[in-house]
Short mmCIF file of C-alpha atoms and ligand atoms in Angstrom, two decimals:
data_model
loop_
_atom_site.label_atom_id
_atom_site.label_comp_id
_atom_site.label_asym_id
_atom_site.label_seq_id
_atom_site.Cartn_x
_atom_site.Cartn_y
_atom_site.Cartn_z
CA MET Y 1 73.21 -37.37 -47.71
CA SER Y 2 70.50 -38.73 -46.40
CA ALA Y 3 67.36 -36.59 -45.59
CA VAL Y 4 66.58 -37.59 -41.84
CA ASP Y 5 64.57 -34.85 -40.30
CA PRO Y 6 65.51 -35.41 -36.42
CA GLN Y 7 62.65 -33.47 -35.32
CA SER Y 8 60.59 -36.33 -36.50
CA ARG Y 9 63.04 -39.34 -35.33
CA VAL Y 10 62.48 -40.71 -32.09
CA LEU Y 11 64.69 -43.32 -30.43
CA SER Y 12 64.32 -45.17 -27.27
CA GLY Y 13 65.82 -48.48 -25.77
CA MET Y 14 65.21 -50.63 -22.89
CA ARG Y 15 67.80 -53.04 -21.22
CA PRO Y 16 66.72 -56.54 -21.93
CA THR Y 17 65.74 -58.23 -18.38
CA GLY Y 18 63.30 -60.23 -19.77
CA ARG Y 19 59.72 -60.57 -19.39
CA LEU Y 20 57.85 -57.25 -18.56
CA HIS Y 21 55.89 -56.38 -16.03
CA LEU Y 22 53.01 -53.42 -15.63
CA GLY Y 23 55.51 -51.21 -14.55
CA HIS Y 24 57.08 -51.19 -17.86
CA TYR Y 25 53.79 -51.05 -19.25
CA HIS Y 26 52.31 -48.01 -17.77
CA GLY Y 27 55.95 -46.16 -17.86
CA VAL Y 28 57.13 -47.00 -21.07
CA LEU Y 29 55.54 -49.35 -23.71
CA LYS Y 30 51.75 -47.62 -23.82
CA ASN Y 31 53.98 -44.12 -24.52
CA TRP Y 32 55.95 -45.45 -27.02
CA ILE Y 33 53.12 -47.19 -28.84
CA GLU Y 34 51.45 -43.71 -29.08
CA LEU Y 35 54.50 -42.61 -30.49
CA GLN Y 36 54.73 -44.87 -33.37
CA HIS Y 37 52.07 -43.11 -34.86
CA GLU Y 38 52.97 -39.86 -35.33
CA PHE Y 39 56.89 -40.22 -35.54
CA ASP Y 40 59.83 -42.23 -37.10
CA CYS Y 41 60.65 -44.32 -33.99
CA PHE Y 42 63.26 -46.67 -33.63
CA PHE Y 43 63.01 -49.29 -30.15
CA CYS Y 44 66.40 -50.61 -29.00
CA ILE Y 45 66.85 -53.46 -27.03
CA ALA Y 46 70.16 -52.44 -25.35
CA ASP Y 47 72.11 -55.61 -24.75
CA TRP Y 48 75.52 -53.99 -24.34
CA HIS Y 49 73.84 -51.70 -21.54
CA ALA Y 50 73.00 -54.88 -19.84
CA LEU Y 51 76.75 -55.76 -19.90
CA THR Y 52 77.72 -52.63 -18.52
CA THR Y 53 76.09 -53.73 -15.24
CA HIS Y 54 75.75 -57.73 -15.52
CA TYR Y 55 78.90 -58.85 -17.33
CA GLU Y 56 79.89 -61.92 -15.53
CA ASP Y 57 76.21 -63.40 -16.21
CA THR Y 58 75.46 -63.42 -20.10
CA HIS Y 59 74.09 -67.03 -20.50
CA ASN Y 60 70.40 -66.18 -20.36
CA LEU Y 61 70.85 -62.89 -22.08
CA GLU Y 62 69.76 -64.26 -25.64
CA GLU Y 63 66.43 -65.25 -24.04
CA HIS Y 64 65.64 -62.06 -22.21
CA ILE Y 65 66.33 -60.08 -25.52
CA TYR Y 66 63.14 -62.31 -27.04
CA ASP Y 67 61.15 -62.37 -24.27
CA MET Y 68 61.40 -58.74 -23.96
CA ALA Y 69 60.65 -58.69 -27.80
CA ILE Y 70 57.55 -60.94 -27.67
CA ASP Y 71 56.73 -58.36 -24.74
CA TRP Y 72 56.86 -55.19 -27.17
CA LEU Y 73 55.14 -57.04 -29.92
CA ALA Y 74 52.18 -58.39 -27.73
CA ALA Y 75 51.97 -55.25 -26.24
CA GLY Y 76 51.20 -53.63 -29.52
CA ILE Y 77 54.43 -52.15 -30.71
CA ASN Y 78 53.73 -52.84 -34.21
CA PRO Y 79 56.64 -53.57 -36.43
CA GLY Y 80 55.19 -51.95 -39.72
CA SER Y 81 55.18 -48.58 -37.82
CA ALA Y 82 58.57 -48.99 -35.85
CA THR Y 83 62.18 -50.36 -36.22
CA LEU Y 84 62.72 -53.01 -33.54
CA PHE Y 85 66.73 -53.65 -32.88
CA ILE Y 86 69.34 -55.35 -31.22
CA GLN Y 87 72.01 -52.65 -30.18
CA SER Y 88 74.86 -55.30 -30.78
CA ARG Y 89 73.51 -56.27 -34.55
CA VAL Y 90 74.68 -52.71 -35.65
CA PRO Y 91 78.32 -52.63 -34.77
CA GLU Y 92 78.43 -48.42 -36.21
CA GLN Y 93 77.26 -47.99 -32.86
CA ALA Y 94 80.16 -49.22 -31.15
CA GLU Y 95 82.23 -47.52 -33.52
CA LEU Y 96 80.68 -44.16 -32.39
CA HIS Y 97 80.58 -44.71 -29.09
CA LEU Y 98 84.76 -45.19 -29.76
CA LEU Y 99 85.03 -42.04 -31.87
CA LEU Y 100 82.89 -40.03 -29.39
CA SER Y 101 84.68 -41.48 -26.56
CA MET Y 102 87.99 -39.32 -27.94
CA ILE Y 103 86.10 -35.97 -27.25
CA THR Y 104 84.35 -36.92 -24.13
CA PRO Y 105 85.93 -35.40 -21.01
CA LEU Y 106 86.30 -38.09 -18.05
CA SER Y 107 84.26 -35.49 -15.59
CA TRP Y 108 81.51 -35.21 -18.08
CA LEU Y 109 80.78 -39.05 -17.47
CA GLU Y 110 81.94 -38.67 -13.73
CA ARG Y 111 79.18 -36.17 -12.64
CA VAL Y 112 75.91 -37.81 -14.40
CA PRO Y 113 74.19 -38.74 -11.26
CA THR Y 114 73.40 -42.38 -12.38
CA TYR Y 115 76.85 -43.22 -12.39
CA LYS Y 116 77.74 -42.71 -8.24
CA ASP Y 117 73.71 -43.65 -7.48
CA GLN Y 118 73.95 -46.97 -9.36
CA GLN Y 119 77.23 -47.87 -7.88
CA GLU Y 120 75.53 -47.13 -4.45
CA LYS Y 121 72.40 -49.00 -5.17
CA LEU Y 122 74.49 -52.21 -6.63
CA ARG Y 123 77.52 -52.29 -3.84
CA GLU Y 124 77.50 -56.50 -4.49
CA LYS Y 125 78.49 -55.68 -8.16
CA ASP Y 126 82.07 -54.24 -8.92
CA LEU Y 127 80.79 -51.13 -11.24
CA SER Y 128 84.05 -49.47 -11.02
CA THR Y 129 84.81 -50.58 -14.70
CA TYR Y 130 85.63 -48.26 -17.82
CA GLY Y 131 82.23 -49.86 -19.56
CA PHE Y 132 80.11 -49.04 -16.59
CA LEU Y 133 81.52 -45.27 -16.77
CA GLY Y 134 80.91 -45.10 -20.41
CA TYR Y 135 77.17 -46.11 -19.82
CA PRO Y 136 76.05 -42.49 -20.59
CA LEU Y 137 78.15 -42.35 -23.92
CA LEU Y 138 77.06 -45.57 -25.23
CA GLN Y 139 73.34 -44.43 -24.86
CA THR Y 140 74.91 -40.90 -26.77
CA ALA Y 141 76.08 -43.20 -29.68
CA ASP Y 142 72.67 -45.07 -29.42
CA ILE Y 143 70.90 -41.88 -30.07
CA LEU Y 144 73.33 -40.34 -32.38
CA ALA Y 145 73.64 -42.82 -34.83
CA TYR Y 146 70.33 -42.68 -35.54
CA ARG Y 147 69.98 -38.52 -35.45
CA ALA Y 148 67.34 -38.93 -33.56
CA GLY Y 149 66.05 -35.44 -32.33
CA GLN Y 150 63.48 -36.97 -29.89
CA VAL Y 151 64.31 -39.26 -26.80
CA PRO Y 152 61.55 -40.28 -24.96
CA VAL Y 153 62.70 -41.21 -21.30
CA GLY Y 154 61.79 -41.11 -17.91
CA ALA Y 155 62.85 -38.23 -15.34
CA ASP Y 156 65.74 -41.00 -14.47
CA GLN Y 157 67.18 -40.72 -17.74
CA GLU Y 158 67.25 -36.97 -18.49
CA ALA Y 159 70.77 -36.41 -17.25
CA HIS Y 160 71.51 -39.12 -20.09
CA VAL Y 161 69.84 -37.23 -23.18
CA GLU Y 162 71.73 -34.15 -21.63
CA ILE Y 163 75.04 -35.14 -21.71
CA THR Y 164 74.10 -36.53 -25.19
CA ARG Y 165 73.43 -32.94 -26.10
CA GLU Y 166 76.32 -31.94 -25.10
CA ILE Y 167 78.40 -34.12 -26.89
CA ALA Y 168 76.82 -33.84 -30.01
CA ARG Y 169 77.52 -29.99 -29.61
CA ARG Y 170 81.05 -30.71 -28.81
CA PHE Y 171 81.40 -32.78 -31.83
CA ASN Y 172 80.12 -30.16 -34.19
CA HIS Y 173 82.14 -27.67 -32.83
CA VAL Y 174 85.51 -29.71 -33.19
CA TYR Y 175 84.78 -31.21 -36.58
CA GLY Y 176 82.04 -29.24 -38.28
CA ARG Y 177 84.37 -26.36 -38.89
CA GLU Y 178 85.31 -27.44 -42.53
CA PRO Y 179 88.14 -25.06 -44.16
CA GLY Y 180 86.36 -22.23 -45.32
CA PHE Y 181 83.44 -22.95 -42.98
CA GLU Y 182 82.37 -19.73 -43.37
CA THR Y 183 82.66 -18.91 -46.79
CA HIS Y 184 80.53 -21.65 -47.53
CA ALA Y 185 77.84 -20.87 -45.54
CA GLU Y 186 77.59 -17.49 -46.94
CA ALA Y 187 77.78 -18.62 -50.32
CA ALA Y 188 74.60 -21.07 -49.37
CA ILE Y 189 72.61 -17.76 -48.03
CA GLY Y 190 73.16 -16.59 -51.68
CA LYS Y 191 71.80 -19.92 -52.83
CA MET Y 192 68.32 -19.41 -51.44
CA GLY Y 193 65.70 -16.78 -52.66
CA LYS Y 194 66.54 -13.01 -51.88
CA LYS Y 195 63.76 -12.84 -49.36
CA ALA Y 196 64.66 -15.96 -47.56
CA ALA Y 197 68.14 -14.98 -47.09
CA THR Y 198 67.39 -11.68 -45.52
CA LEU Y 199 65.16 -13.03 -43.13
CA TYR Y 200 67.33 -15.76 -42.39
CA ARG Y 201 70.33 -13.01 -41.85
CA LYS Y 202 67.76 -10.89 -39.37
CA LEU Y 203 66.64 -13.99 -37.67
CA ARG Y 204 70.74 -15.10 -36.87
CA ARG Y 205 71.54 -12.03 -35.78
CA SER Y 206 68.45 -11.91 -33.24
CA TYR Y 207 69.64 -14.92 -32.09
CA LEU Y 208 73.61 -14.49 -31.95
CA GLU Y 209 73.25 -10.99 -30.63
CA LYS Y 210 70.13 -10.80 -28.38
CA GLY Y 211 69.87 -14.80 -27.69
CA ASN Y 212 66.32 -14.65 -29.10
CA GLU Y 213 65.37 -18.75 -28.90
CA GLU Y 214 62.08 -18.01 -31.19
CA ALA Y 215 64.25 -16.61 -33.69
CA LEU Y 216 66.01 -19.67 -33.70
CA ASP Y 217 63.27 -21.49 -34.15
CA THR Y 218 61.74 -19.47 -36.94
CA ALA Y 219 64.97 -19.47 -38.74
CA ARG Y 220 65.26 -23.67 -38.57
CA ALA Y 221 61.68 -23.55 -39.76
CA LEU Y 222 62.51 -21.33 -42.53
CA LEU Y 223 65.65 -23.65 -43.52
CA LYS Y 224 63.43 -26.51 -43.69
CA GLU Y 225 61.11 -25.01 -46.31
CA GLN Y 226 64.38 -24.42 -48.76
CA SER Y 227 64.25 -26.56 -51.53
CA ASN Y 228 66.64 -25.09 -53.56
CA ILE Y 229 69.69 -25.52 -51.56
CA THR Y 230 71.43 -28.97 -51.26
CA LEU Y 231 71.26 -30.68 -48.05
CA GLY Y 232 74.84 -30.09 -47.23
CA ASP Y 233 74.20 -26.48 -47.79
CA GLN Y 234 71.28 -26.78 -45.32
CA GLU Y 235 73.41 -28.38 -42.42
CA ARG Y 236 75.80 -25.81 -43.01
CA LEU Y 237 73.41 -23.08 -42.07
CA PHE Y 238 71.77 -25.13 -39.61
CA GLY Y 239 75.30 -24.59 -37.78
CA TYR Y 240 75.85 -21.16 -38.89
CA LEU Y 241 72.99 -19.97 -36.90
CA GLU Y 242 74.03 -21.18 -33.71
CA GLY Y 243 77.90 -19.80 -34.54
CA THR Y 244 78.96 -23.43 -34.68
CA GLY Y 245 80.44 -25.65 -37.48
CA LYS Y 246 78.10 -27.87 -39.86
CA MET Y 247 75.47 -29.59 -38.08
CA ILE Y 248 76.76 -33.14 -38.14
CA LEU Y 249 75.06 -34.81 -35.20
CA PRO Y 250 71.91 -33.05 -34.20
CA GLU Y 251 71.32 -32.66 -30.27
CA PRO Y 252 68.17 -34.28 -29.34
CA GLN Y 253 65.67 -33.66 -26.90
CA ALA Y 254 64.27 -35.31 -23.88
CA LEU Y 255 60.70 -36.32 -24.63
CA LEU Y 256 59.01 -36.69 -20.73
CA THR Y 257 55.88 -37.60 -20.13
CA SER Y 258 53.86 -38.13 -16.93
CA THR Y 259 53.38 -41.48 -16.19
CA PRO Y 260 51.71 -43.15 -13.54
CA LYS Y 261 53.80 -45.03 -10.70
CA VAL Y 262 52.78 -48.25 -10.54
CA PRO Y 263 53.22 -49.99 -7.11
CA GLY Y 264 54.53 -53.25 -7.07
CA LEU Y 265 52.61 -56.26 -4.70
CA ASP Y 266 54.35 -54.51 -1.79
CA GLY Y 267 53.53 -51.07 -2.36
CA GLN Y 268 57.31 -50.14 -3.20
CA LYS Y 269 57.93 -49.51 -6.94
CA MET Y 270 57.36 -52.32 -9.40
CA SER Y 271 60.59 -53.85 -10.42
CA LYS Y 272 61.88 -57.45 -11.24
CA SER Y 273 64.64 -56.96 -8.56
CA TYR Y 274 62.21 -56.55 -5.81
CA ASN Y 275 59.79 -59.60 -6.46
CA ASN Y 276 56.82 -57.68 -6.32
CA ALA Y 277 55.73 -57.29 -10.17
CA ILE Y 278 52.55 -58.61 -12.18
CA GLU Y 279 54.13 -59.72 -15.39
CA LEU Y 280 52.23 -59.21 -18.54
CA ARG Y 281 52.36 -62.65 -19.42
CA ASP Y 282 51.47 -64.17 -15.84
CA THR Y 283 48.06 -66.30 -16.26
CA PRO Y 284 44.58 -64.92 -14.85
CA ASP Y 285 45.13 -67.45 -12.12
CA ALA Y 286 48.41 -66.06 -11.44
CA VAL Y 287 47.18 -62.50 -11.61
CA ALA Y 288 44.39 -62.84 -9.54
CA THR Y 289 46.36 -64.65 -6.77
CA LYS Y 290 48.79 -62.04 -6.49
CA LEU Y 291 46.52 -59.12 -6.53
CA LYS Y 292 44.50 -61.16 -3.69
CA ARG Y 293 47.57 -61.37 -1.64
CA MET Y 294 48.37 -57.96 -1.86
CA PRO Y 295 49.05 -56.21 1.39
CA THR Y 296 46.15 -53.56 2.12
CA ASP Y 297 46.15 -50.54 4.96
CA PRO Y 298 47.29 -51.82 8.08
CA ALA Y 299 44.74 -50.60 10.11
CA ARG Y 300 42.25 -52.78 8.34
CA CYS Y 301 42.77 -55.95 10.57
CA ARG Y 302 39.25 -56.95 10.85
CA ARG Y 303 36.59 -56.26 8.24
CA ASN Y 304 34.85 -53.85 10.40
CA ASP Y 305 38.01 -51.83 11.03
CA PRO Y 306 38.10 -48.51 8.91
CA GLY Y 307 41.04 -48.07 6.62
CA ASP Y 308 42.65 -44.82 4.57
CA PRO Y 309 43.47 -45.55 0.80
CA GLU Y 310 46.07 -43.41 0.96
CA LYS Y 311 47.95 -46.13 3.11
CA CYS Y 312 47.39 -48.84 0.84
CA PRO Y 313 48.98 -49.59 -2.37
CA VAL Y 314 45.88 -50.96 -3.93
CA TRP Y 315 44.35 -47.69 -4.11
CA GLN Y 316 47.11 -46.43 -6.49
CA LEU Y 317 46.23 -49.19 -8.33
CA HIS Y 318 42.74 -48.12 -8.70
CA LYS Y 319 44.19 -44.42 -9.59
CA ILE Y 320 45.37 -46.29 -12.92
CA TYR Y 321 42.75 -48.72 -13.78
CA THR Y 322 39.41 -47.88 -12.44
CA ASP Y 323 36.92 -44.91 -13.27
CA LYS Y 324 36.10 -42.00 -11.03
CA GLU Y 325 32.71 -43.30 -9.65
CA ARG Y 326 34.41 -46.93 -8.59
CA GLN Y 327 37.14 -44.46 -6.91
CA GLN Y 328 34.85 -42.93 -5.09
CA TRP Y 329 32.78 -46.39 -4.12
CA VAL Y 330 36.37 -47.13 -2.65
CA GLN Y 331 36.81 -43.90 -0.92
CA GLN Y 332 33.50 -44.27 0.56
CA GLY Y 333 33.84 -47.79 1.64
CA CYS Y 334 37.18 -48.30 3.07
CA LYS Y 335 36.70 -45.20 5.14
CA SER Y 336 33.11 -46.22 6.54
CA ALA Y 337 34.62 -49.85 6.49
CA GLY Y 338 31.55 -50.52 4.05
CA ILE Y 339 33.37 -52.53 1.89
CA GLY Y 340 35.86 -55.27 2.57
CA CYS Y 341 39.43 -55.40 0.96
CA LEU Y 342 38.39 -58.23 -1.13
CA ASP Y 343 35.29 -56.79 -2.24
CA CYS Y 344 37.58 -53.20 -2.79
CA LYS Y 345 39.73 -55.76 -5.12
CA ARG Y 346 37.94 -57.46 -7.13
CA PRO Y 347 36.96 -54.34 -9.83
CA LEU Y 348 40.57 -54.04 -10.05
CA ILE Y 349 41.45 -57.56 -10.70
CA ASP Y 350 38.86 -57.66 -13.61
CA ALA Y 351 40.23 -54.19 -14.80
CA VAL Y 352 43.70 -55.82 -14.86
CA GLN Y 353 42.80 -58.88 -16.65
CA ALA Y 354 40.84 -57.05 -19.06
CA GLU Y 355 43.95 -55.23 -20.30
CA LEU Y 356 46.24 -58.06 -20.14
CA ASP Y 357 44.22 -60.60 -22.05
CA PRO Y 358 44.54 -59.27 -25.72
CA ILE Y 359 47.93 -59.25 -24.61
CA ARG Y 360 48.14 -62.61 -23.26
CA ILE Y 361 46.66 -63.92 -26.37
CA GLU Y 362 49.13 -62.16 -28.52
CA ALA Y 363 52.20 -63.29 -26.39
CA VAL Y 364 50.68 -67.06 -27.05
CA GLU Y 365 50.94 -66.42 -30.82
CA LEU Y 366 54.73 -64.87 -31.03
CA GLU Y 367 56.08 -67.93 -28.30
CA ASN Y 368 54.29 -70.15 -31.07
CA ASN Y 369 56.08 -68.71 -33.88
CA PRO Y 370 59.90 -67.72 -32.75
CA ASP Y 371 60.73 -67.40 -35.95
CA VAL Y 372 58.21 -64.71 -36.69
CA VAL Y 373 59.69 -62.75 -33.63
CA LYS Y 374 63.55 -63.74 -35.06
CA SER Y 375 62.36 -62.37 -38.56
CA ILE Y 376 60.84 -59.07 -37.15
CA ILE Y 377 63.98 -58.44 -34.98
CA ALA Y 378 66.14 -59.45 -38.16
CA ASP Y 379 64.52 -57.12 -40.67
CA GLY Y 380 64.83 -53.89 -37.91
CA CYS Y 381 68.43 -54.68 -37.67
CA GLU Y 382 68.89 -54.69 -41.19
CA ALA Y 383 66.99 -51.06 -41.43
CA ALA Y 384 68.54 -49.62 -38.18
CA ARG Y 385 72.13 -50.89 -39.62
CA ASP Y 386 71.36 -49.07 -42.92
CA GLU Y 387 70.76 -45.52 -40.84
CA ALA Y 388 73.64 -45.91 -38.76
CA GLN Y 389 75.94 -46.58 -41.60
CA GLU Y 390 74.87 -43.43 -43.21
CA THR Y 391 75.81 -41.60 -40.28
CA LEU Y 392 79.24 -43.13 -39.52
CA ARG Y 393 79.82 -42.24 -43.10
CA GLU Y 394 79.34 -38.64 -42.36
CA VAL Y 395 81.36 -38.99 -39.20
CA ARG Y 396 84.33 -40.39 -40.84
CA GLU Y 397 84.76 -37.73 -43.18
CA ALA Y 398 84.02 -34.85 -40.83
CA MET Y 399 86.76 -36.69 -38.73
CA GLY Y 400 89.22 -37.08 -41.85
CA LEU Y 401 88.90 -40.85 -41.15
CA ASP Y 402 87.34 -41.47 -45.02
CA TYR Y 403 90.77 -42.78 -46.38
CA ARG Y 404 91.06 -45.88 -48.16
N1 LIG W 1 69.63 -46.42 -20.42
C1 LIG W 1 67.96 -46.42 -20.36
C2 LIG W 1 67.09 -46.94 -19.48
O1 LIG W 1 67.90 -47.57 -18.55
C3 LIG W 1 67.91 -47.59 -22.09
C4 LIG W 1 68.27 -47.21 -22.89
C5 LIG W 1 69.64 -47.58 -23.40
C6 LIG W 1 68.06 -46.12 -23.81
N2 LIG W 1 69.50 -46.95 -25.22
C7 LIG W 1 68.38 -46.01 -25.06
C8 LIG W 1 66.83 -44.85 -23.40
C9 LIG W 1 68.79 -44.80 -25.66
C10 LIG W 1 66.69 -43.99 -24.44
C11 LIG W 1 67.51 -43.99 -25.78
O2 LIG W 1 66.15 -47.37 -19.17
FE1 SF4 W 2 43.02 -50.68 0.49
FE2 SF4 W 2 40.82 -51.06 -0.52
FE3 SF4 W 2 41.22 -52.16 1.32
FE4 SF4 W 2 40.97 -49.80 1.41
S1 SF4 W 2 39.62 -51.36 1.49
S2 SF4 W 2 42.58 -50.64 2.67
S3 SF4 W 2 41.89 -49.08 -0.08
S4 SF4 W 2 41.93 -52.72 -0.10
#
């Protein structure tokens, strides 16, 4: 059994939609870049997830995968600190998805909000497929295959982490009940030091009888410190704490981060499909042109008409990119018609260019060395597969599928 500490392991993913834009950068990548220093991070290029909605058109999938990988790397995801891999290169994830499908009630999948929402939104596509219904379960398999305890996602994905927790709990409940589980657990308690054993019993009672969550956390920390019991015993005791069976698949948590909403060039949310995005690899000219053409408060028809920043998407970008002093200048100048919209945009354009410059340089380097990118991803896939294989060994064993 490998010694994975789920609390220190992060998994997240993105569907490969090709080149990324500022919305991805501020909404996801900056957060990942920070996490990679603190956690054992796995970042998944979720190509099977892309198929759930784009199954008809797969010819540019490979291009999209490598374009996204280049943008991840150029933005600062460091393959020395994080494992970058392609979902479909880890067939164990498909196996886990299938095995979990056996214990997943249809109603759990049907009530995930994104199921109906997306069907409504993407009306032009036929999303009444088995695969699309299984989207959250596929994500569950992504997370559980790596026994990740922390899943950084936006609020829209919270329900997917929640269903992951429910499925992990159900799996542990159904398959964590090895014969004589209680006896094994009691014996394992006996192997801890006397003081630790007494404390464990007390904390367990406090949680089971009074629902004291703090006691649960303390007991978990206590178990982590025990060096004289085997990992198998440790997992038993984790499970015994909650009154369930052995904990085979840990329940993850969503790591919600407050990220700024990046407005697109038309003021709606920035998105490739709305054609309103600034891509990380846009040339300086393209960035400047796009921002110069960006609509502003419609009240400012003429230079002398005062405006209201709250009605202007350019102001939303200032809030992300410029400092307090500059923002005051915008507020004052806009409302008094002291500045024109082009004046207002100039410092913003400079700030966006300064942020993108190093990313563009790195991206060119990677574009010119596709073999480097491929080998980073190949290494990541191999490392990811090792982990998933380890998990699947345990899963098969727990399910009684480890025959030869
Ligand atoms: N469903 C996620 C999205 O659309 C992408 C994703 C796939 C993911 N697998 C994941 C996110 C695992 C977190 C964990 O954004
Ligand atoms: Fe928008 Fe700035 Fe023009 Fe005001 S001055 S409308 S904030 S671009």
